[in-house]
Coordinates of C-alpha atoms in Angstrom, one line a residue:
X1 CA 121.2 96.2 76.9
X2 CA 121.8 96.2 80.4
X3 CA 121.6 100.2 80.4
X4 CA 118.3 100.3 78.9
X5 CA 117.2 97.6 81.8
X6 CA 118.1 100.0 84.0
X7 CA 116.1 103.3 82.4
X8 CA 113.0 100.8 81.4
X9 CA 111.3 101.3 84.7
X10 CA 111.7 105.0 84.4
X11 CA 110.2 104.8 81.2
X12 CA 107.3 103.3 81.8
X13 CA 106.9 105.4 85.5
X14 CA 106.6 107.9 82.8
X15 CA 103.9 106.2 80.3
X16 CA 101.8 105.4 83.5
X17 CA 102.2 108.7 84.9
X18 CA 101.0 110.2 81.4
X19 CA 98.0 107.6 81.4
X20 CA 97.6 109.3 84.6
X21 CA 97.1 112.6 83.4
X22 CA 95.3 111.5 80.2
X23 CA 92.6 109.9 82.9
X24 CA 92.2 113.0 85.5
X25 CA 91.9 115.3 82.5
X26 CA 88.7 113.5 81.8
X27 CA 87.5 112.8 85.3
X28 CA 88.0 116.5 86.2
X29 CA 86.2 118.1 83.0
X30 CA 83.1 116.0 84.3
X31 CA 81.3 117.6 86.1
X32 CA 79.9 116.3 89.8
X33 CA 83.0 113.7 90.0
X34 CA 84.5 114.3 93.5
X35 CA 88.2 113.6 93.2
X36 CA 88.0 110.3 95.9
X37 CA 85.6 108.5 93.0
X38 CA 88.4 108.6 90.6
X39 CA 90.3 106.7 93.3
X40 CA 87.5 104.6 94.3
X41 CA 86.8 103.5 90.2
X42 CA 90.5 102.8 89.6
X43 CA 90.9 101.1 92.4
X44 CA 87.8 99.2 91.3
X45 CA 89.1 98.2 87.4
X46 CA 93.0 97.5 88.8
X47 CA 92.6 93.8 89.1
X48 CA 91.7 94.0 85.2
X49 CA 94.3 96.1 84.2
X50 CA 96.9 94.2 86.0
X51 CA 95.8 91.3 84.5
X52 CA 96.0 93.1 80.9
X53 CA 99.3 94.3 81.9
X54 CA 101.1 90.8 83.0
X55 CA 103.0 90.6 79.8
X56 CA 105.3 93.7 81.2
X57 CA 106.5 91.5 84.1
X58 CA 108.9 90.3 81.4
X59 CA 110.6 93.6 82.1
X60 CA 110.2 95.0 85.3
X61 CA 109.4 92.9 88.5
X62 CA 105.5 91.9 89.7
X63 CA 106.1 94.3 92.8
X64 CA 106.9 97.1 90.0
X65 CA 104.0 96.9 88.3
X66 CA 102.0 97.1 91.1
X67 CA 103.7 100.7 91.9
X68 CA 103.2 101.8 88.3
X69 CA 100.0 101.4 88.7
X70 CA 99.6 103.3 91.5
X71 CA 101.6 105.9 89.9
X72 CA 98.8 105.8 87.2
X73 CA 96.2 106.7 90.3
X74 CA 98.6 109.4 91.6
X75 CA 98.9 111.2 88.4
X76 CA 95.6 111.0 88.0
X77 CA 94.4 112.3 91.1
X78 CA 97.0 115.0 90.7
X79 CA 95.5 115.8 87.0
X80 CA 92.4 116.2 88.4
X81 CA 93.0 118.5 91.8
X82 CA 94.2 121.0 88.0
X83 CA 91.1 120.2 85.6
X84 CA 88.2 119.6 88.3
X85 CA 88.3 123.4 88.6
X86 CA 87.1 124.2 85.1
X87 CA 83.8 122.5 85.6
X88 CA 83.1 123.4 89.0
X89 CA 83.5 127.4 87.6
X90 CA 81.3 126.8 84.5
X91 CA 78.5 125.0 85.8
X92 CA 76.3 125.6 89.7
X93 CA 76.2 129.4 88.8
X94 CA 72.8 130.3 90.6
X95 CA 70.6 133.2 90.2
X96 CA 68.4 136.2 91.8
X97 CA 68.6 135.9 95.2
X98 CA 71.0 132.7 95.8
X99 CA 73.2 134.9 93.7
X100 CA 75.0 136.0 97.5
X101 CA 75.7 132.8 98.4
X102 CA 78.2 132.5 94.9
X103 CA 81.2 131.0 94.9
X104 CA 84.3 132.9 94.0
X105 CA 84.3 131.1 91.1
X106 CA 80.8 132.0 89.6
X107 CA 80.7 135.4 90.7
X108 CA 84.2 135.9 88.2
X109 CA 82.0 133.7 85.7
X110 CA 79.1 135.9 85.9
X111 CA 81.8 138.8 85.3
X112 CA 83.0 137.0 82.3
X113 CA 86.4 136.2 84.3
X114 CA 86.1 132.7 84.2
X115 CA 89.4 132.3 82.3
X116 CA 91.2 134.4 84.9
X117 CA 89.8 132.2 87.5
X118 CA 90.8 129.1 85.6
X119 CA 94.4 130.5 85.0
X120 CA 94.6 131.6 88.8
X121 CA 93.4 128.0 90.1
X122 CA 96.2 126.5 88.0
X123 CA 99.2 128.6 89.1
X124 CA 98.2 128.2 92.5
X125 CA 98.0 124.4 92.2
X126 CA 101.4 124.5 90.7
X127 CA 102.9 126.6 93.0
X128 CA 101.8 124.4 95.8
X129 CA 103.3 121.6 94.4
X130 CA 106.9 123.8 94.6
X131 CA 106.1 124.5 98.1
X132 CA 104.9 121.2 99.0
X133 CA 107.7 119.2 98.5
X134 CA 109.9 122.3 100.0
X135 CA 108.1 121.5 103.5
X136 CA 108.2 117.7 102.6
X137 CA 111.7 117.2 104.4
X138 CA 110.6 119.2 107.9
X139 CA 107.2 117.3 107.3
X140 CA 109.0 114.3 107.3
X141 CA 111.1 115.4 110.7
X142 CA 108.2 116.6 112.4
X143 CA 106.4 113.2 112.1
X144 CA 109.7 110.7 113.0
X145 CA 111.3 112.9 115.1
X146 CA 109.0 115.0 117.6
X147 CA 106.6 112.0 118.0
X148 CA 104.2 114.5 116.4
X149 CA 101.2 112.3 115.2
X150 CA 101.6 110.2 118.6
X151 CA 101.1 113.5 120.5
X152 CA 98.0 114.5 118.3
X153 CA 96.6 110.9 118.0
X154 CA 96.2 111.0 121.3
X155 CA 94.1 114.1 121.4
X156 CA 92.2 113.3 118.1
X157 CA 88.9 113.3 119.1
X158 CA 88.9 116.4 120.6
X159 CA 90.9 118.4 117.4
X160 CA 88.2 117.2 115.1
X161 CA 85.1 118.2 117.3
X162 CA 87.1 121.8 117.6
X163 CA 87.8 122.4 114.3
X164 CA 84.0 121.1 112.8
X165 CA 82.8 123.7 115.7
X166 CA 85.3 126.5 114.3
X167 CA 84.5 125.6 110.5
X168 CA 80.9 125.8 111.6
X169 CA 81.2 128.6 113.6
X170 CA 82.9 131.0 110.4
X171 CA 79.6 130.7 108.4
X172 CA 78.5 133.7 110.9
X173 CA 80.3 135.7 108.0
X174 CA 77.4 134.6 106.1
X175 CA 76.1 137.2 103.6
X176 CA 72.4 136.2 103.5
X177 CA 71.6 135.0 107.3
X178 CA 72.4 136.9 110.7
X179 CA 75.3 135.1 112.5
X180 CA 73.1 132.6 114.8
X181 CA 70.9 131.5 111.6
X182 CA 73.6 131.0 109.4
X183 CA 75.6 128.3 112.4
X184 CA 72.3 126.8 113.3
X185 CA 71.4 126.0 109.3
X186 CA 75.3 125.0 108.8
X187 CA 75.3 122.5 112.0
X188 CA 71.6 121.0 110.7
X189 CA 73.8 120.2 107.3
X190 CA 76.4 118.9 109.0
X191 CA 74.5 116.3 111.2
X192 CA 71.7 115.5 108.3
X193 CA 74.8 114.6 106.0
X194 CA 76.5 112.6 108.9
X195 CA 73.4 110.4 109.7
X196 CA 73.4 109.7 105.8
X197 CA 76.9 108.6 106.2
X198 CA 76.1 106.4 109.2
X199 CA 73.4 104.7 107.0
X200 CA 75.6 104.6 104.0
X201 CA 79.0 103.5 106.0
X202 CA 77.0 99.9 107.3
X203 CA 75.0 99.3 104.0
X204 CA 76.0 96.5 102.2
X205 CA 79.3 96.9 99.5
X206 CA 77.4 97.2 96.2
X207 CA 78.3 94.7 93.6
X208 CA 77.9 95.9 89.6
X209 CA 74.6 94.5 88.1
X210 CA 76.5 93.3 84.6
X211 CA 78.0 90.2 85.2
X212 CA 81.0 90.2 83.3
X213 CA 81.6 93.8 85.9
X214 CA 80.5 91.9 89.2
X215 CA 84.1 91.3 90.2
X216 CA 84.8 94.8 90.4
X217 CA 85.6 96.5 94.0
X218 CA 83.2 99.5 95.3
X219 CA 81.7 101.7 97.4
X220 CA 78.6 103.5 98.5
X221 CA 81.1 106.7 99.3
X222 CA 81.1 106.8 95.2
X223 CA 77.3 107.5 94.9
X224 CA 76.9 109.4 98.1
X225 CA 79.8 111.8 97.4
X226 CA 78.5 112.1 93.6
X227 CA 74.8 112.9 94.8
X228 CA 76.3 115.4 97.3
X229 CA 78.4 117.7 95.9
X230 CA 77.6 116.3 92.0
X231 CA 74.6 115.9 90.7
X232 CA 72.8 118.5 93.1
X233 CA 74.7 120.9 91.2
X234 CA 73.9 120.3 88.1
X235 CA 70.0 120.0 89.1
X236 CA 69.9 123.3 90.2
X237 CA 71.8 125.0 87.4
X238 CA 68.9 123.2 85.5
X239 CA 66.7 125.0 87.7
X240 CA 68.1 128.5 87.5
X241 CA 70.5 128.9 84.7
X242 CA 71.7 132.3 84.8
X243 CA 72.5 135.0 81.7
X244 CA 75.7 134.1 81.6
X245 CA 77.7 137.0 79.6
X246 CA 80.4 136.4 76.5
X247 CA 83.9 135.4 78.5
X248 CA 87.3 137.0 78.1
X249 CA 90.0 134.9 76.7
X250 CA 93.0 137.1 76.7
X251 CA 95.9 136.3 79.1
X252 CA 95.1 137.8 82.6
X253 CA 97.0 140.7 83.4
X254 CA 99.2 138.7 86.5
X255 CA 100.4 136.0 83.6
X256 CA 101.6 138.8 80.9
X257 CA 105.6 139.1 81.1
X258 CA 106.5 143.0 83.0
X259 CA 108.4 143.3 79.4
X260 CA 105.4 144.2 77.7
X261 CA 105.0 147.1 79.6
X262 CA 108.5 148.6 79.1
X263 CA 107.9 150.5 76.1
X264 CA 105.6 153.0 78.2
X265 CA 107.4 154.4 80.8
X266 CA 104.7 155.9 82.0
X267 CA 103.1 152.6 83.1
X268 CA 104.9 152.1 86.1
X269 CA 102.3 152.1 88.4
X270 CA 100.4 148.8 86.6
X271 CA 104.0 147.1 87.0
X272 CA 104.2 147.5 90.4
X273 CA 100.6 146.6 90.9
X274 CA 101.0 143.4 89.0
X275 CA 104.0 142.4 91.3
X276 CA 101.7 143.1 94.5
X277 CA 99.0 141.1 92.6
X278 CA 101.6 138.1 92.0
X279 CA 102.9 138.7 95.5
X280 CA 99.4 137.9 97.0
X281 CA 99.3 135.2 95.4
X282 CA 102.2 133.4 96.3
X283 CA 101.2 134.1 100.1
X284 CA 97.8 132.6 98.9
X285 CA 99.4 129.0 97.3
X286 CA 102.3 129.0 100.3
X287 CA 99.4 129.5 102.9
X288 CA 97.2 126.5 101.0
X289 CA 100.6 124.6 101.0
X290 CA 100.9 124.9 104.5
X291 CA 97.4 124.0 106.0
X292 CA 97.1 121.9 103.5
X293 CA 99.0 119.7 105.7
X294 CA 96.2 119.8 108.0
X295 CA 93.9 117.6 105.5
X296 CA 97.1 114.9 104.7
X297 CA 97.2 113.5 108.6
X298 CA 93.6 114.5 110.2
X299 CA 91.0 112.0 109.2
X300 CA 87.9 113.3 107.7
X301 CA 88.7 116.4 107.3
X302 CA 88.9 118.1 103.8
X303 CA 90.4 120.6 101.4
X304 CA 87.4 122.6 102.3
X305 CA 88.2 123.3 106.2
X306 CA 91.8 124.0 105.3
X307 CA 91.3 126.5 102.9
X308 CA 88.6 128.3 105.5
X309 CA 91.2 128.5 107.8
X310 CA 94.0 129.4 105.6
X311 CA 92.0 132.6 104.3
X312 CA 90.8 133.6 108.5
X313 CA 95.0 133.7 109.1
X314 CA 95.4 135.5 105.5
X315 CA 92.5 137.8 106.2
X316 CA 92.2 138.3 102.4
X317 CA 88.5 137.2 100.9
X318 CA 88.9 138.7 97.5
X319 CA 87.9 136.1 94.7
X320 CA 91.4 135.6 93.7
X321 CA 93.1 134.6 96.6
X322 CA 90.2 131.9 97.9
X323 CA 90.8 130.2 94.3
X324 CA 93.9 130.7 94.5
X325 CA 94.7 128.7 97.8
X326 CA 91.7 126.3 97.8
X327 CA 93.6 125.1 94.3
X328 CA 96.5 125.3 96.2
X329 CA 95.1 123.0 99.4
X330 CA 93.8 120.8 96.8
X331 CA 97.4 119.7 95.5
X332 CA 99.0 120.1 98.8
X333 CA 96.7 117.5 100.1
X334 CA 97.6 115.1 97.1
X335 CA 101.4 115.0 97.9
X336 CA 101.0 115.2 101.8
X337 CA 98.5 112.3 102.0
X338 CA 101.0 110.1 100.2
X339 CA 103.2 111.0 102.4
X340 CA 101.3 110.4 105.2
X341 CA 100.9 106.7 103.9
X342 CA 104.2 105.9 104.3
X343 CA 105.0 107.8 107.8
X344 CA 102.2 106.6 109.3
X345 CA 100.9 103.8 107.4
X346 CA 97.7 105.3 107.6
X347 CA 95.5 106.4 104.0
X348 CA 93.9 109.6 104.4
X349 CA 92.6 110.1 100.9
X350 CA 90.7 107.9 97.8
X351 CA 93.7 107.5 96.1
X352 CA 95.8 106.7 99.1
X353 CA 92.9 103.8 100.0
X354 CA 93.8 102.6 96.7
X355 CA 97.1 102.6 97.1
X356 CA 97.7 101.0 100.1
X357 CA 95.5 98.1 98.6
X358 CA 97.6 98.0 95.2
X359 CA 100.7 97.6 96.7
X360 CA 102.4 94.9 98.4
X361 CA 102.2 95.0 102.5
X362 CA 103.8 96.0 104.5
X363 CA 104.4 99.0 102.9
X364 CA 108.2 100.1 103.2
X365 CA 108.2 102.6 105.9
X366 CA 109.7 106.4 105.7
X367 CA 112.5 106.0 108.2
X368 CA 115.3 108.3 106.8
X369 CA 115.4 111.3 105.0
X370 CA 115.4 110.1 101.7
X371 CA 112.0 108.4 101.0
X372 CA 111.7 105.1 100.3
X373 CA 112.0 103.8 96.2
X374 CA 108.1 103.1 96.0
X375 CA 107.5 106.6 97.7
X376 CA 109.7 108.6 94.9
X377 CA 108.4 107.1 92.0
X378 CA 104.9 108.2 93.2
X379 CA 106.3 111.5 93.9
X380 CA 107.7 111.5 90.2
X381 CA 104.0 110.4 89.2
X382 CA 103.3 114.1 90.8
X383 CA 105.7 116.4 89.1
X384 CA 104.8 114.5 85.8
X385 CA 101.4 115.1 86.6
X386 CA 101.6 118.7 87.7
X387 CA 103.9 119.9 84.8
X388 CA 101.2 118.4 82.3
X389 CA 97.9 119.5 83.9
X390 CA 98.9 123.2 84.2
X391 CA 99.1 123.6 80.6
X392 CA 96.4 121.5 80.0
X393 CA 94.5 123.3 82.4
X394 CA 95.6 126.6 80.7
X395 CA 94.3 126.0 77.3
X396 CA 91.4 123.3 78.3
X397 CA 90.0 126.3 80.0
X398 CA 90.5 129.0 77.5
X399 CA 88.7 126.8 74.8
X400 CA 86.0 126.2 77.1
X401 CA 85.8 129.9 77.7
X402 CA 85.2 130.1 73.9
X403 CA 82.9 127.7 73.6
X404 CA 81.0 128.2 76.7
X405 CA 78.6 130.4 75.2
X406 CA 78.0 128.8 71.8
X407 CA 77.4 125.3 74.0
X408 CA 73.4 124.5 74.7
X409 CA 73.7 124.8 78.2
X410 CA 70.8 122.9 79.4
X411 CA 71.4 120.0 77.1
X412 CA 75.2 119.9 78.3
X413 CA 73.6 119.7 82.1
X414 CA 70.6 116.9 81.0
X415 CA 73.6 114.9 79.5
X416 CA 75.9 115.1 82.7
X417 CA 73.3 114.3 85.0
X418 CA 72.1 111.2 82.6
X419 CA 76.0 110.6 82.5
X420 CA 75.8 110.9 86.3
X421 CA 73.3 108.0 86.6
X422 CA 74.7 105.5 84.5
X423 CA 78.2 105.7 86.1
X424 CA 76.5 105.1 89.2
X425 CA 74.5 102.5 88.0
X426 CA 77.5 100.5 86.2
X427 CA 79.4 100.6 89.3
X428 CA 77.0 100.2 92.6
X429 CA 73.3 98.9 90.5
X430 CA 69.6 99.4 91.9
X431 CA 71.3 100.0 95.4
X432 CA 73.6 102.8 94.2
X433 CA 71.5 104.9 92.7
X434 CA 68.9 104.9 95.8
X435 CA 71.8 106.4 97.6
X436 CA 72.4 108.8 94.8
X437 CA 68.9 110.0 95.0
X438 CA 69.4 110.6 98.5
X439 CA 72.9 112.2 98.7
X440 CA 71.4 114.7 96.0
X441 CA 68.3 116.1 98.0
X442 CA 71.1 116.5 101.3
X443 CA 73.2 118.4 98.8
X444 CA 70.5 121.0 97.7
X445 CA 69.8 121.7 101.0
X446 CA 72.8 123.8 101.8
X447 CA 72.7 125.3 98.3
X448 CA 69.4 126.7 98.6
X449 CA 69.8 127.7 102.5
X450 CA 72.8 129.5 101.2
X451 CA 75.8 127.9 103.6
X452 CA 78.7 125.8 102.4
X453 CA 78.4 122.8 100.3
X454 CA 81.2 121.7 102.2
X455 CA 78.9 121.0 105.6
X456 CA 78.0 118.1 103.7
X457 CA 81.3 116.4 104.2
X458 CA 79.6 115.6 107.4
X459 CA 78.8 112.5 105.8
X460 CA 82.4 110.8 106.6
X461 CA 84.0 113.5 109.4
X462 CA 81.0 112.6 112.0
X463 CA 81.5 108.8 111.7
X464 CA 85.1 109.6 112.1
X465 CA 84.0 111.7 115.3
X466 CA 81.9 108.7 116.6
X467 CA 84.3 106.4 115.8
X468 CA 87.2 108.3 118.1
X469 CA 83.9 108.5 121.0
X470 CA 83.7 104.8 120.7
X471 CA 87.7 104.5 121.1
X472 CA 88.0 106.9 123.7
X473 CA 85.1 105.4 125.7

């Protein structure tokens, strides 16, 4: 008996990590969810759940629980840095014209590579999370040892004005503007999102208009980031739905096992190209691992800016390796950011906001190289998460490659964006959706000027600017 006491917690780390998964699969096939709403709606039904979930305090302590349930948020953050790809390559491909301003992802779905895309994104979230918790250790000396964040703390201010000017300044590359039009456009997306988030940030916390609901925590964030990088994709794929062709579904040629090949000799040459092809792409996810980091301890800024930077130092812009290592700065960010929480007790992510408010404070503090218990069941939460959601990842996206083309695509994009609106509704009422509105004309702007989507994250990194002015001052 007193054996199974001991593996019960592991057990149900387990269950809640699989609830995890079972949760980000279906956040991250929805299209328009940005990965801090799953946080920010978890985080928002928790005092329910633990509620429902008081009978298992018969088993494993109150203080527990309240990991486990964070382990759920985890796993399902993780799940969706995997899944969240799929919809973001099968819907927002534009047309004609806006057709230079693709994304790598649509321009392989307009080649009917969207499967390949799908399989890459997953291999280089996985691989990140190898690499990641490789470089956790030396992440962990470089914060308790060098007085690291103290040194850069210090400077903070002036890091995030440089690198918004430098991640501005790269959309000179532009395809469709000349160098001065393309920073100019990018830098009026940057501040039009950040006064939004200055309005947003001192609105009043919305409160659900269904009663039994009203006790629910949340967030104008949720329906800003939704109408922002959500819903203004869907309305202009309504707007210009493209011919998209019949997709391929066979493995791509970087996942088929070198044994194949053996039985003509003469095919040497696609062998060796193949290992160069998985080469590059291990650079790709080791390079998303590593400035990755960059997102876990900076406030404000996003997966976005590290994988612009990670791909200026790789100097490689094919397709394959921007999926490739923006997958893998997603992940990276997931497993730094918690462990930035417990180095520096300070939440850089949704889910690391709803995890330092699920469990009990002070939070026990990284102090040795070993982390803290709390700390590796959340990391367990991650390799359960990350084993799951490649596969699932894997075949959700062939079957959706299948599909894709027998599926009524305008109906599937009226039914998100309805979807869309009633989330926001449930969760933020009258109030919510006004911001919604908003957030979505800001986020058609860059789309149709033809510069990153990812100016828009404006909206939080410039109060976080004013914020260190005020400090500084």
């Amino acid at each position: 008996m007193d054996a199974f006491s001991a593996f019960v917690p592991f057990l149900l780390l387990f269950g809640f990590s699989l609830l995890g998964v079972a949760l980000g699969t279906v956040t991250g096939l929805v299209p328009g969810f940005h990965p801090n709403n799953v946080a920010f709606i978890l985080l928002s039904v928790s005092p329910v759940i633990l509620e429902r979930l008081r009978f298992l305090t018969a088993l494993v302590p109150s203080e527990t629980l309240l990991v486990l349930v964070a382990a759920t948020v985890v796993a399902a953050s993780v799940a969706h840095t995997f899944l969240n790809f799929i919809p973001a390559a099968f819907v927002g491909a534009p047309e004609g014209e806006t057709a230079l301003a693709l994304l790598p992802a649509h321009r392989m779905l307009l080649e009917g590579r969207a499967y390949e895309a799908t399989v890459l994104s997953a291999t280089g979230s996985f691989w990140s999370v190898v690499f990641s918790f490789l470089l956790l250790v030396p992440f962990y000396f470089l914060f308790s040892s060098l007085n690291f964040y103290e040194t850069v703390q210090s400077r903070m201010l002036y890091i995030l004005v440089g690198i918004s000017a430098l991640f501005i300044l790269t959309e000179s590359f532009s395809e469709r503007w000349e160098a001065h039009w393309a920073v100019l456009l990018a830098s009026a997306v940057f501040l039009l999102s950040g006064l939004f988030g200055c309005v947003v940030l001192r609105m009043p916390v919305p409160v659900s208009p269904f009663p039994l609901f009203s006790s629910l925590r949340s967030t104008l964030l949720f329906p800003a980031l939704t109408g922002l990088f959500g819903l203004s994709a869907v309305l202009f794929s309504l707007l210009y739905t493209p011919e998209i062709p019949e997709q391929e579904t066979e493995e791509p040629a970087v996942e088929r096992d070198s044994r194949t090949d053996r039985t003509d000799r003469t095919d040497r040459t696609n062998r060796t190209n193949r290992t160069e092809e998985r080469a590059e792409l291990v650079k790709s996810a080791v390079s998303g691992s590593a400035f990755g980091t960059l997102v876990s301890f900076l406030p404000g800024i996003t997966s976005a800016h590290a994988t612009v930077f990670a791909m200026l130092a790789r100097r490689n812009r094919q397709p394959e390796q921007v999926i490739t290592t923006l997958s893998g700065v997603n992940t990276a960010n997931a497993i730094f950011c918690l462990a930035t929480l417990f180095l520096i007790s300070r939440p850089r992510s949704g889910a690391t906001i709803a995890i330092s408010q699920l469990l009990p404070l002070p939070l026990q503090h990284w102090e040795t190289a070993v982390p803290p218990l709390a700390l590796l069941y959340l990391l367990t939460a991650v390799l359960v998460a990350s084993l799951c959601s490649f596969f699932i990842t894997k075949s959700a996206g062939k079957q959706f490659a299948r599909a894709f083309v027998k599926i009524p695509y305008r109906k599937m994009l009226v039914g998100i964006a309805v979807f869309l609106f009633l989330l926001v509704f449930f969760f933020t009422g009258v109030l919510g959706l006004l911001v919604l509105l908003v957030g979505t004309c800001i986020g058609l702007v860059p789309i149709y000027l033809g510069v990153r989507r990812s100016n828009c994250m404006g909206v939080i990194l410039l109060n976080v600017i004013l914020f260190y002015m005020y400090f500084y001052m």
